[in-house]
PDB file of C-alpha atoms in Angstrom:
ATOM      1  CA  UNK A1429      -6.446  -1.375 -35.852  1.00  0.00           C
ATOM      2  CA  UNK A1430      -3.963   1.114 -34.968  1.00  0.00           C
ATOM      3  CA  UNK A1431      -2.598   1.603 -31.121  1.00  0.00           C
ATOM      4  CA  UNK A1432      -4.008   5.108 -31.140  1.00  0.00           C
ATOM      5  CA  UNK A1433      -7.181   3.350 -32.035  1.00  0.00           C
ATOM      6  CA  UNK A1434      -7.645   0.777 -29.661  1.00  0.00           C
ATOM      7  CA  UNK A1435      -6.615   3.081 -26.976  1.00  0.00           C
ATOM      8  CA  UNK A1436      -9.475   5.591 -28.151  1.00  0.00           C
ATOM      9  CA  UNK A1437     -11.844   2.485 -27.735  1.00  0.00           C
ATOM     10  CA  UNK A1438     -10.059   1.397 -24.563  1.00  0.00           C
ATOM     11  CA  UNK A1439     -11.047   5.176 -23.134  1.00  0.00           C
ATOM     12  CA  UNK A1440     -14.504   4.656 -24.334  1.00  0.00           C
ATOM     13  CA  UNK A1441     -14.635   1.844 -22.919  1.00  0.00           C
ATOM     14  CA  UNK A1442     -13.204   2.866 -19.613  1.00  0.00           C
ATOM     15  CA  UNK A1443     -15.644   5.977 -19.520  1.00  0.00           C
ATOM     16  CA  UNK A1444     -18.726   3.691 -19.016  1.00  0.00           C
ATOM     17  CA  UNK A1445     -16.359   1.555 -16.494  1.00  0.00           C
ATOM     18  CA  UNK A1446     -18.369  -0.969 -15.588  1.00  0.00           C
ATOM     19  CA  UNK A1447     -22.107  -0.083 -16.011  1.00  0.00           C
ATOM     20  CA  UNK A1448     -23.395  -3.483 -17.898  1.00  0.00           C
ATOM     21  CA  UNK A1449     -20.777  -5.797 -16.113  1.00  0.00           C
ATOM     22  CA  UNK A1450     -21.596  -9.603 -15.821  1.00  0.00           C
ATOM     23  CA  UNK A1451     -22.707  -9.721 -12.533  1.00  0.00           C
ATOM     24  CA  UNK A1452     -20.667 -13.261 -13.027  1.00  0.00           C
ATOM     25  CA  UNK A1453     -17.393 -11.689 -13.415  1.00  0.00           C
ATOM     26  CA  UNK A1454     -17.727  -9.229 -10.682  1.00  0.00           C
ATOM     27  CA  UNK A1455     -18.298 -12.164  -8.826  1.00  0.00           C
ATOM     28  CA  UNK A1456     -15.185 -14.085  -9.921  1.00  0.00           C
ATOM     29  CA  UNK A1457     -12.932 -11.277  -9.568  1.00  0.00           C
ATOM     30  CA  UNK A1458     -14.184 -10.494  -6.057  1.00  0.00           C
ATOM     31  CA  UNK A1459     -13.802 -14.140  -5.115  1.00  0.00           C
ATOM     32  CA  UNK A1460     -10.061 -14.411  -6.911  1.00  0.00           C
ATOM     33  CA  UNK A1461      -8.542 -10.835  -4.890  1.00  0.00           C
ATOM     34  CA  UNK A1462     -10.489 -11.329  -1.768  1.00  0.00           C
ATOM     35  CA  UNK A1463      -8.279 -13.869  -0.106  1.00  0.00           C
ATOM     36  CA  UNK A1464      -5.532 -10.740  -0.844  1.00  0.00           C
ATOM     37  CA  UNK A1465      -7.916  -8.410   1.086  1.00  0.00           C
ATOM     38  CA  UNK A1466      -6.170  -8.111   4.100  1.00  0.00           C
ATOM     39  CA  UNK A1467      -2.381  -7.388   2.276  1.00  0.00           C
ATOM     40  CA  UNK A1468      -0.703  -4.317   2.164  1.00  0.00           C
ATOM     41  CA  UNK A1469       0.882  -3.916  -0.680  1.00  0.00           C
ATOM     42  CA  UNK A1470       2.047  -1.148  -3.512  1.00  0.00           C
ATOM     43  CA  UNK A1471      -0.487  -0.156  -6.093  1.00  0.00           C
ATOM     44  CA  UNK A1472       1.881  -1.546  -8.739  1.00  0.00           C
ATOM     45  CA  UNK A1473       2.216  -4.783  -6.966  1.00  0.00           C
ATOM     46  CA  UNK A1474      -1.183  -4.981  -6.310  1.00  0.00           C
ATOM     47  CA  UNK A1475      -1.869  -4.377 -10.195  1.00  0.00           C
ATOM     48  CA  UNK A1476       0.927  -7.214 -10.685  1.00  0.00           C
ATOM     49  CA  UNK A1477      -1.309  -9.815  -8.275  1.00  0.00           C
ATOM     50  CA  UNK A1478      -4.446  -8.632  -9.573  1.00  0.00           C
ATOM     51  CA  UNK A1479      -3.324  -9.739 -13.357  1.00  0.00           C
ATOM     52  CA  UNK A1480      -1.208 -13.380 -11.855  1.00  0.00           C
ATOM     53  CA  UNK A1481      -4.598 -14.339 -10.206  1.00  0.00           C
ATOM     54  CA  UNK A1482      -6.690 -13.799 -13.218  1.00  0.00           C
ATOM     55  CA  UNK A1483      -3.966 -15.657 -14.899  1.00  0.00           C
ATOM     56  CA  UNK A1484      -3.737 -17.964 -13.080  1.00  0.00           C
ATOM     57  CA  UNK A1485      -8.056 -18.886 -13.069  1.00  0.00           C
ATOM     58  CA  UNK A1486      -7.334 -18.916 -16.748  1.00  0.00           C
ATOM     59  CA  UNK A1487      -5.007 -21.676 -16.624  1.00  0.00           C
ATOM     60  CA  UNK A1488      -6.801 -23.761 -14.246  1.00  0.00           C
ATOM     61  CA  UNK A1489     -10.356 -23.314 -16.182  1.00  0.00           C
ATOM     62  CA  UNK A1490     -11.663 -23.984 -12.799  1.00  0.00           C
ATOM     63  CA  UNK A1491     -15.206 -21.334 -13.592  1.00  0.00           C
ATOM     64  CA  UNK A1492     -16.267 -22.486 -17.603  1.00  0.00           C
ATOM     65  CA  UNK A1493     -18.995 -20.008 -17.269  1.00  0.00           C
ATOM     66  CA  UNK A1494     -16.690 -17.135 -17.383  1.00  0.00           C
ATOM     67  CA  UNK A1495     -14.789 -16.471 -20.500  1.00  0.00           C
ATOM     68  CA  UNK A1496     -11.154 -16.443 -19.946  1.00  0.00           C
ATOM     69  CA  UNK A1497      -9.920 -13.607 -21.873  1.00  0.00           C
ATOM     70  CA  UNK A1498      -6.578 -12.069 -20.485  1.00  0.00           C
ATOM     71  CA  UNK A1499      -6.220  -8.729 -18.629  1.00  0.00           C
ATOM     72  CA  UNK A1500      -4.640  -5.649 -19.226  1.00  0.00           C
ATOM     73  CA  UNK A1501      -2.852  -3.131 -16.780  1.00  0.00           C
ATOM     74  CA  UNK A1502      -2.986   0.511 -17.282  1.00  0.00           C
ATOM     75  CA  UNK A1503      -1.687   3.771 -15.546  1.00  0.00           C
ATOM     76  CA  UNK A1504      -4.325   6.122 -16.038  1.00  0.00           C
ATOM     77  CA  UNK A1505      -3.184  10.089 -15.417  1.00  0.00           C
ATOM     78  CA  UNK A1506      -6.688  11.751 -15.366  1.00  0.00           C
ATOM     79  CA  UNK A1507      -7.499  15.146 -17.343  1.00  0.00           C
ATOM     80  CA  UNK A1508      -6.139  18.194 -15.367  1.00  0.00           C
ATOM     81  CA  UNK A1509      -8.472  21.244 -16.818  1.00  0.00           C
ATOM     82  CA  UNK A1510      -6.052  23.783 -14.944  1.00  0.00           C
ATOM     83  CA  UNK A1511      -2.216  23.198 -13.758  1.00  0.00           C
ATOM     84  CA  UNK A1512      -3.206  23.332 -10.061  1.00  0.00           C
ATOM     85  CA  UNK A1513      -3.102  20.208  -8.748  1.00  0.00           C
ATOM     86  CA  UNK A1514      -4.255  19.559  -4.854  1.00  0.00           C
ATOM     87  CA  UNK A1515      -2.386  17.409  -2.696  1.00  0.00           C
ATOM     88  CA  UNK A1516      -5.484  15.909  -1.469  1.00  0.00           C
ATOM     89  CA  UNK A1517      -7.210  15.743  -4.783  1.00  0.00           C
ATOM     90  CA  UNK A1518      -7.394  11.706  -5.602  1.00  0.00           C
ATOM     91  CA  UNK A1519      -8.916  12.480  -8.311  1.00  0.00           C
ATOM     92  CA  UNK A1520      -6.517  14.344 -10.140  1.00  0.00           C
ATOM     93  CA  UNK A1521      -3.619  11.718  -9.252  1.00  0.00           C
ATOM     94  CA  UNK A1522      -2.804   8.828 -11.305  1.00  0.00           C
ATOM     95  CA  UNK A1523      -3.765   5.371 -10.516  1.00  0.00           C
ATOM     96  CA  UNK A1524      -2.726   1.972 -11.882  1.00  0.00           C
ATOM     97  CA  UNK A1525      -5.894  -0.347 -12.789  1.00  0.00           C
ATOM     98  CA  UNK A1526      -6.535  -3.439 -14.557  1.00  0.00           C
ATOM     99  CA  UNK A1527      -9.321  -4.092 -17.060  1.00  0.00           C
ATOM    100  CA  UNK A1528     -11.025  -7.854 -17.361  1.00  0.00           C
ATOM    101  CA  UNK A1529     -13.862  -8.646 -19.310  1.00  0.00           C
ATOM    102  CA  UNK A1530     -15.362  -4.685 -19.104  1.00  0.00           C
ATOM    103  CA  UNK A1531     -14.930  -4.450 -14.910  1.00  0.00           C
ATOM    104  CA  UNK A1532     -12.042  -1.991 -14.201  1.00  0.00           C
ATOM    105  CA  UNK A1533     -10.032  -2.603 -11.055  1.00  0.00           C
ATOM    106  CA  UNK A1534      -8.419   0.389  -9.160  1.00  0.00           C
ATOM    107  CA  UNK A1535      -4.948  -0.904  -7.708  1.00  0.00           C
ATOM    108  CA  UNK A1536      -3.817   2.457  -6.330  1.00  0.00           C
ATOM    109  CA  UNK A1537      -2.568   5.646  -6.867  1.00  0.00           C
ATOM    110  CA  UNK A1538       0.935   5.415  -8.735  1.00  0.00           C
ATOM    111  CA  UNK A1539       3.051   6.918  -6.114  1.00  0.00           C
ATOM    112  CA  UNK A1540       1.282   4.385  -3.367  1.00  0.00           C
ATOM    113  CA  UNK A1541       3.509   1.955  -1.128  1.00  0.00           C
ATOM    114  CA  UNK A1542       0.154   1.129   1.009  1.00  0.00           C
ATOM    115  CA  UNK A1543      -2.715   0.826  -2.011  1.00  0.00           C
ATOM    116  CA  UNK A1544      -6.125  -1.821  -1.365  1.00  0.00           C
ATOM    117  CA  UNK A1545      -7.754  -3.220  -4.230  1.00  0.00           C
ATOM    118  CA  UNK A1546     -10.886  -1.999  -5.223  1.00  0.00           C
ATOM    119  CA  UNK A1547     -13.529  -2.128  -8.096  1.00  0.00           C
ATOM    120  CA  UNK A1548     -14.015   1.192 -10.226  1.00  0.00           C
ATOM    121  CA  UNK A1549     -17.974   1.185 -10.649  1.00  0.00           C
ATOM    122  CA  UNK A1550     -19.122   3.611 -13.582  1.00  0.00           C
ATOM    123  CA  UNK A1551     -19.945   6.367 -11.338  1.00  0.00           C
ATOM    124  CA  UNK A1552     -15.987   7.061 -10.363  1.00  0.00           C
ATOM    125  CA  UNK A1553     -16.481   5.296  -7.230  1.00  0.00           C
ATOM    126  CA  UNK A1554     -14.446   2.521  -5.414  1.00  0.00           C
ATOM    127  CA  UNK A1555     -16.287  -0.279  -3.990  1.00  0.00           C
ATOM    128  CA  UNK A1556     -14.377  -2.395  -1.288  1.00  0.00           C
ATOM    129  CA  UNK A1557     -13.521  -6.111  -2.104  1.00  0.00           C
ATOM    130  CA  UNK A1558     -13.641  -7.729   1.329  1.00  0.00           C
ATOM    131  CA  UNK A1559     -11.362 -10.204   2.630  1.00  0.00           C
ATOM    132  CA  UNK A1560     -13.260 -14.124   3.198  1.00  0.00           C
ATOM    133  CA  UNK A1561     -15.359 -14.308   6.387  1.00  0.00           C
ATOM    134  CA  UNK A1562     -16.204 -10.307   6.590  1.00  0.00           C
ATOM    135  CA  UNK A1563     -19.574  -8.904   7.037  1.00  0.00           C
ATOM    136  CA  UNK A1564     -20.413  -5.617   5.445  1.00  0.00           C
ATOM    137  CA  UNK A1565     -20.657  -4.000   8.285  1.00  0.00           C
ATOM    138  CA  UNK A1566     -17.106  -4.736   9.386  1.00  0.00           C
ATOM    139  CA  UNK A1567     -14.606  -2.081   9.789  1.00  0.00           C
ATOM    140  CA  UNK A1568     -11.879  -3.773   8.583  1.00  0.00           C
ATOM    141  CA  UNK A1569     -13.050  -3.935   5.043  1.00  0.00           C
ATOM    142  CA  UNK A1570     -10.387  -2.588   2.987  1.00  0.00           C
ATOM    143  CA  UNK A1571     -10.690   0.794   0.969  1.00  0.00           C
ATOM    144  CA  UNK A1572     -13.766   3.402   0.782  1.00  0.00           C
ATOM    145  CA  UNK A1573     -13.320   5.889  -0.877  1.00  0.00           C
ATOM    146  CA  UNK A1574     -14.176   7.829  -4.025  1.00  0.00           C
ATOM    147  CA  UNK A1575     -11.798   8.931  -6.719  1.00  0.00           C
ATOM    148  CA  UNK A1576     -15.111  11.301  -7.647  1.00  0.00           C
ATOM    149  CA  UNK A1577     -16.164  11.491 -11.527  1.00  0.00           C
ATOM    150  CA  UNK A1578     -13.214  10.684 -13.647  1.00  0.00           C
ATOM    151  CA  UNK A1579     -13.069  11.991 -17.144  1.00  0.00           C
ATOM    152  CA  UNK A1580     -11.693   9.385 -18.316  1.00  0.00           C
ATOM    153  CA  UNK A1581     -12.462  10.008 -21.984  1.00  0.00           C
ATOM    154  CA  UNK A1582     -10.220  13.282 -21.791  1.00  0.00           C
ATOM    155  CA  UNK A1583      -7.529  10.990 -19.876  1.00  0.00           C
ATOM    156  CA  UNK A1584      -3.921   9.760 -20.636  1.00  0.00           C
ATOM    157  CA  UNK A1585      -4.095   5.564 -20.666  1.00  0.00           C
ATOM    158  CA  UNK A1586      -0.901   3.976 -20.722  1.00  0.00           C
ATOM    159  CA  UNK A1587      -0.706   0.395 -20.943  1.00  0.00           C
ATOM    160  CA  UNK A1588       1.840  -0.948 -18.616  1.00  0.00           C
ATOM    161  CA  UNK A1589       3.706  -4.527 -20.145  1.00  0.00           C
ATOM    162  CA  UNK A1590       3.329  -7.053 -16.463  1.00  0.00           C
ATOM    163  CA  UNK A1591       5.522 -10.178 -16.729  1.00  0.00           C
ATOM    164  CA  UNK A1592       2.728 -12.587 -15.293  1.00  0.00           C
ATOM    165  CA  UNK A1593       4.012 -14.373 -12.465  1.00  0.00           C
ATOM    166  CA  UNK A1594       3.215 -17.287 -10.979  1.00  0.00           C
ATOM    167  CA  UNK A1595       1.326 -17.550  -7.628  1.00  0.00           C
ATOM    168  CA  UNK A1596       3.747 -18.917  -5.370  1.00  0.00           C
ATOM    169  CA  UNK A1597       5.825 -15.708  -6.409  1.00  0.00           C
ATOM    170  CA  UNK A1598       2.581 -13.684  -4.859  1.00  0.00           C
ATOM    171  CA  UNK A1599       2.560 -15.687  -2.014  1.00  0.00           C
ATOM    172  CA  UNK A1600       6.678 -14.783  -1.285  1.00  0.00           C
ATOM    173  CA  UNK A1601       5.914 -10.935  -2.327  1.00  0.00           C
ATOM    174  CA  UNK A1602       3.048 -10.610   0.586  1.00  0.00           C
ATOM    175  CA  UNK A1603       5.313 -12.354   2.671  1.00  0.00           C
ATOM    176  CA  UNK A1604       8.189  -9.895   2.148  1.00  0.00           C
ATOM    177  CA  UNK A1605       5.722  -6.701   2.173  1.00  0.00           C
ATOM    178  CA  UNK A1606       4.262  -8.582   5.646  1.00  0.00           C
ATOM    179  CA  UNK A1607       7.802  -9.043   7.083  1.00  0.00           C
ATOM    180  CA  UNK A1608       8.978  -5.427   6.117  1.00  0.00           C
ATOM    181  CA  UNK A1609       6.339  -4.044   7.709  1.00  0.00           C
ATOM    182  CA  UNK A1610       6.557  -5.571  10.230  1.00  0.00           C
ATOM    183  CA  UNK A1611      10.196  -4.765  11.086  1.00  0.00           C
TER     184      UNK A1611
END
């Protein structure tokens, strides 16, 4: 299969994001990001955590219900219909996400220094992953939002090549983005 093949399939794929995910894996990948809930980091470091935690799962086998296939990180620039671009327009910005076993996971727009992690749901919207210990009904749950309905088929999908690394390195990269911000 060609590259211009698989990503055709990959924006197939991503155009029915997430409509018959395993409830399982939505599951796992809420429980592997949420203890990152609370960190504020850049949408391309969050895409960079998002792929060393599923790595890291993988290695450790610690779910056998949930097939450990690896992900893959993408910058998607959605399809402009006319050249005028809003500033406010989310929806016509591009975003880094990951993609693991059919559940897409919105990391941030590109140009983001302060993204959340989110799941992409089939309907363009972002659903918050909550940090451990939050109700629903707390304000502090990260990200609402909606990046409204995302042609995605008429999109540009770039894969972007991560070095996975390791999760102490995550662990010293929230600590720098919480001492920087701090300061």
């Amino acid at each position: 299969m060609s590259k211009t093949q698989a990503a055709e399939l990959t924006s197939i794929g991503l155009a029915i994001m997430n409509s018959t995910t395993d409830k399982q894996v939505l599951q796992r990948v809420q429980k592997l990001v949420a203890p990152y809930g609370g960190e504020s980091l850049s949408a391309f470091d969050n895409m960079k955590l998002v792929v060393a935690v599923i790595a890291a799962d993988g290695k450790s086998g610690s779910d056998d219900s949930v097939n450990h296939q690896a992900s893959i990180a993408y910058e998607v620039t959605p399809h402009r219909e006319d050249d005028s671009e809003t500033d406010g327009d989310q929806s016509k910005q591009a975003f880094y996400c990951v993609q693991w076993q059919g559940l897409w996971i919105h990391c941030g727009l590109t140009n983001d220094y302060s993204a959340s992690i989110q799941l992409l749901s089939h309907d363009g919207k972002l659903r918050p992953i909550k940090q451990s210990g939050l109700s629903d009904n707390n304000e502090h749950a990260i990200g609402e939002g909606t990046l409204g309905i995302i042609d995605i088929e008429a999109s540009c999908l770039r894969e972007v090549n991560l070095a996975v690394i390791s999760l102490q390195q995550i662990e010293f990269m929230c600590m720098e983005y919480a001492h920087f911000d701090h300061c």
